[in-house]
Amino acid sequence: MDLQPSGNNIELAFIETEEIYFSIKGNDYAVGISDEAQLKVVSSVEIITSEFNKNMYFKEYKNYEIIIEAKNNSKVEFYHDNHSIRDKVTPAGRSGRMLSGIINFRGDIGYSDLYVLVNGREHIKVTVEVFPSKIDYKDDYKALLNDVNEEIYNLAYGFLSRTYLGAEISTNTNSTYTEFYSVLNYIYDKILKSIDIIVNNPHHGLVKESRVCKYHSLRNSSMETVKWLEKRPHVMKNIDGRYIPSEAIQVSKSLTYNTNENRFLKFILLSMVRKIDSFVFSYNKLIWKSDDEVISKLSSMKRQIIRRISNSFLKKVTESHVTSISLVFSMASGYREVYKYYLMLQKGLNINSNILAISMKDLPLLYEYWCFIKINSLLRRKYKLISSDFIKVNNDGIVVALRKGIESTLVYENPRTGERFEVLYNSATKSGTLNQKPDNILSINKDGITKGYQFIFDAKYKVDYSETYSNRYGGVGPKEEDINTMHRYRDAIVYKAKDEVGYKNCVFGAFVLFPFKNEEEFKEHHFYKSIDKVNIGGIPFLPSSTKLMEEFLDVLINESSYSTFERYIEPIGREKYIKEEYYANRNVLVGIVKNKVQLDINLKYNFYHTKCRNVNLVERAVKYVALAQSKNAFNDDAGIIYYGKVSNVEVVKRSDITEIPSEIDEMYYKFNVEEWVELPSKIEVHGYQVRTVMYTTEYLLLNSRNVGELCINSRESFRKWKEVRKNYFYK
């Protein structure tokens, strides 16, 4: 909700005409003065008073009060391309002769047109310029726009060259001409139809002509006549007691087609003619034989355009280029289509998005677009673009479908490794709760895995400049809430394969991209160092600061799958989490110890012995031996306490084991151990006894509490047993 203006508002601009008073009010900190800024007023009538600084600029996310007052009973309206601004200025008072409201340009940067309409016709247009606060307007902002345009052009031209262009034409060294010819072929008939619509119903205006004439020849008077006489009392003569002027000003109005809109229209058409001439000139200079059909077709196009100029109102219209586009080119039939096709010829494509809005530019959204575009621009320098789904063809022509909320995917291949990776924009990702939709996802498929390792790069047009923040983190940087969002993304975005039971984390890191220039300074920031620690943090990203981002992308793409996997933050207890292999390799021999005497000797001399027929070493490669103290012989000391790693195995007669004398000649295995080690906790005997020997795994030996648990043979069984044990046996 927009805040109401405070009581210290001042009048920033005031304009008076015969019909209205127009003013803009705001706090003095809401505007600035710059030689590069421009405030312009275009009026269809004479301006009586204008009070403003022509070098004044407005600021993003500031409030301004608009007041419009009609001098008479004329219907007064306010218009702006952005409905959220337009709807704020509404009638005030009972008379309905006054409009007022609080507007906020928010993040819409650049020129913004404010229209006042009187009786449905454009009365005045006030063009203000909105400057950004987080980036340099003349450098970074324009660089953002140029980068977006250039990259989209490059992607679209690649599509054009593959889809529409013939082999001969595509070898033209001037790719602009190639693109121009291709697009012109596609839209030419539509352009002619649009021109014909304009010729049948052209835009026009009224012009005032003033001349001084003798009073007796004055046909009619107006307010201009009265005002002229008031300033010239010397022309008043006393004739028979009456004051009669000897001369006066005669004001007449006439219809004209020489409007700004028609002057720009003629510029567009003649620009097409000049481009055709330039194309033909360059095409005739090619080393191969030129195609006469191409030349003939272009010549015919040129003649038809010139014929429409020469045989219509456009003949008497002067040619002129304009910097801002009026409502006529936005809304009027014919004009609107010509302008669209002109942009297609200029850009080579129809941009189906609000990147190039005619009068307003949402800077946070532009920054989001730019981040996506620039990431791909950096990648295309080193990696092969395989496919892109946001360059398409429909009935409107060649379309770049880059729009907030619409998913786009670009697929690349690393020429060095052959691995493929994707850059996803606005991709809706699954979660066990609410779906997440980060701006950009880099998904890298390493070592042939089905699901890629994902890294999130979220564009945030926000910078925290507060002193408290700088003292805490070591300088300006991304906002805390945006860093927290990265933590949320990593936790919330999960993956579930069709043949698997549970969800898995697939996001290995998440990073805020924010507008900040000084990369070297940010290297010392807490939220840059945190990338190495927890793979969450911020990266400065602007047209003048792309080095850190480019280097980081190269690291992620070219590192091994093992290095990538190590970026993952494991949960507490992960090292103890049950894996299926913990139950497969049962290489631990658990042997019964008959009495305390045997236990002492076994411990003293580092061995354990049992009959050969009790053990199958062919099937079991025994790596460890654990000693099971029976309940009958050890009472409260029963259980498994000691285990040791086997150093070697001997096959001997029982009588040869002299540490524990016996006259039996049966063959025994003597397991010599490196040393006996106590288990972290004793494995108790509860209802289950080791009769002679049993086998288990190293994991179960180290994590079991009961002898019975040593027999568990699967991860799922162990998980269920632990749940039962936790809830019923060991509360």
CSV table of N, CA, C and O in Angstrom, one decimal, residues 188 192 195-196 199 269 273 299-315:
chain,number,residue,atom,x,y,z
A,188,TYR,N,6.2,-8.3,-45.0
A,188,TYR,CA,5.9,-7.3,-46.0
A,188,TYR,C,4.5,-7.0,-46.3
A,188,TYR,O,4.0,-5.9,-46.3
A,192,LEU,N,2.1,-3.5,-45.7
A,192,LEU,CA,1.3,-2.8,-46.7
A,192,LEU,C,-0.1,-2.7,-46.3
A,192,LEU,O,-0.7,-1.6,-46.4
A,195,ILE,N,-0.3,0.1,-43.7
A,195,ILE,CA,-0.1,1.4,-44.2
A,195,ILE,C,-1.4,1.9,-44.9
A,195,ILE,O,-1.8,3.0,-44.8
A,196,ASP,N,-2.1,1.0,-45.6
A,196,ASP,CA,-3.4,1.3,-46.2
A,196,ASP,C,-4.4,1.7,-45.2
A,196,ASP,O,-5.2,2.6,-45.5
A,199,VAL,N,-3.6,5.3,-44.3
A,199,VAL,CA,-3.9,6.2,-45.3
A,199,VAL,C,-5.4,6.5,-45.4
A,199,VAL,O,-5.8,7.7,-45.6
A,269,LEU,N,9.0,4.4,-42.8
A,269,LEU,CA,8.8,3.9,-44.2
A,269,LEU,C,10.1,4.3,-45.0
A,269,LEU,O,10.6,3.4,-45.7
A,273,VAL,N,13.0,1.9,-46.9
A,273,VAL,CA,13.5,2.2,-48.3
A,273,VAL,C,15.0,2.3,-48.3
A,273,VAL,O,15.7,1.7,-49.2
A,299,SER,N,13.2,-4.5,-55.3
A,299,SER,CA,12.8,-3.3,-56.0
A,299,SER,C,11.3,-3.1,-56.1
A,299,SER,O,10.8,-1.9,-55.9
A,300,SER,N,10.6,-4.2,-56.2
A,300,SER,CA,9.1,-4.1,-56.2
A,300,SER,C,8.6,-3.6,-54.8
A,300,SER,O,7.7,-2.8,-54.7
A,301,MET,N,9.2,-4.1,-53.7
A,301,MET,CA,8.8,-3.7,-52.4
A,301,MET,C,9.1,-2.2,-52.2
A,301,MET,O,8.2,-1.5,-51.7
A,302,LYS,N,10.2,-1.7,-52.7
A,302,LYS,CA,10.6,-0.3,-52.6
A,302,LYS,C,9.6,0.6,-53.3
A,302,LYS,O,9.1,1.6,-52.8
A,303,ARG,N,9.2,0.2,-54.5
A,303,ARG,CA,8.3,1.0,-55.3
A,303,ARG,C,6.9,1.1,-54.7
A,303,ARG,O,6.3,2.2,-54.6
A,304,GLN,N,6.5,0.0,-54.1
A,304,GLN,CA,5.1,0.0,-53.5
A,304,GLN,C,5.1,0.9,-52.2
A,304,GLN,O,4.1,1.6,-52.0
A,305,ILE,N,6.2,0.9,-51.5
A,305,ILE,CA,6.3,1.8,-50.3
A,305,ILE,C,6.3,3.3,-50.7
A,305,ILE,O,5.6,4.1,-50.2
A,306,ILE,N,7.2,3.6,-51.7
A,306,ILE,CA,7.3,5.0,-52.2
A,306,ILE,C,6.0,5.5,-52.8
A,306,ILE,O,5.6,6.6,-52.6
A,307,ARG,N,5.3,4.6,-53.5
A,307,ARG,CA,4.0,4.9,-54.1
A,307,ARG,C,3.0,5.3,-53.1
A,307,ARG,O,2.2,6.3,-53.2
A,308,ARG,N,3.0,4.6,-52.0
A,308,ARG,CA,2.0,5.0,-50.9
A,308,ARG,C,2.4,6.3,-50.2
A,308,ARG,O,1.5,7.0,-49.7
A,309,ILE,N,3.7,6.6,-50.2
A,309,ILE,CA,4.1,7.9,-49.6
A,309,ILE,C,3.7,9.0,-50.5
A,309,ILE,O,3.2,10.1,-50.1
A,310,SER,N,4.0,8.9,-51.8
A,310,SER,CA,3.8,9.9,-52.8
A,310,SER,C,2.3,10.2,-53.1
A,310,SER,O,2.0,11.3,-53.5
A,311,ASN,N,1.5,9.2,-53.0
A,311,ASN,CA,0.1,9.4,-53.3
A,311,ASN,C,-0.9,9.5,-52.1
A,311,ASN,O,-2.0,9.2,-52.2
A,312,SER,N,-0.3,10.0,-51.0
A,312,SER,CA,-1.2,10.1,-49.8
A,312,SER,C,-0.8,11.4,-49.1
A,312,SER,O,0.1,12.1,-49.5
A,313,PHE,N,-1.4,11.6,-47.9
A,313,PHE,CA,-1.1,12.7,-47.1
A,313,PHE,C,0.4,12.8,-46.7
A,313,PHE,O,0.9,13.9,-46.3
A,314,LEU,N,1.1,11.6,-46.7
A,314,LEU,CA,2.5,11.6,-46.3
A,314,LEU,C,3.4,12.4,-47.2
A,314,LEU,O,4.5,12.7,-46.7
A,315,LYS,N,2.9,12.7,-48.4
A,315,LYS,CA,3.8,13.5,-49.3
A,315,LYS,C,4.2,14.8,-48.7
A,315,LYS,O,5.3,15.3,-48.9
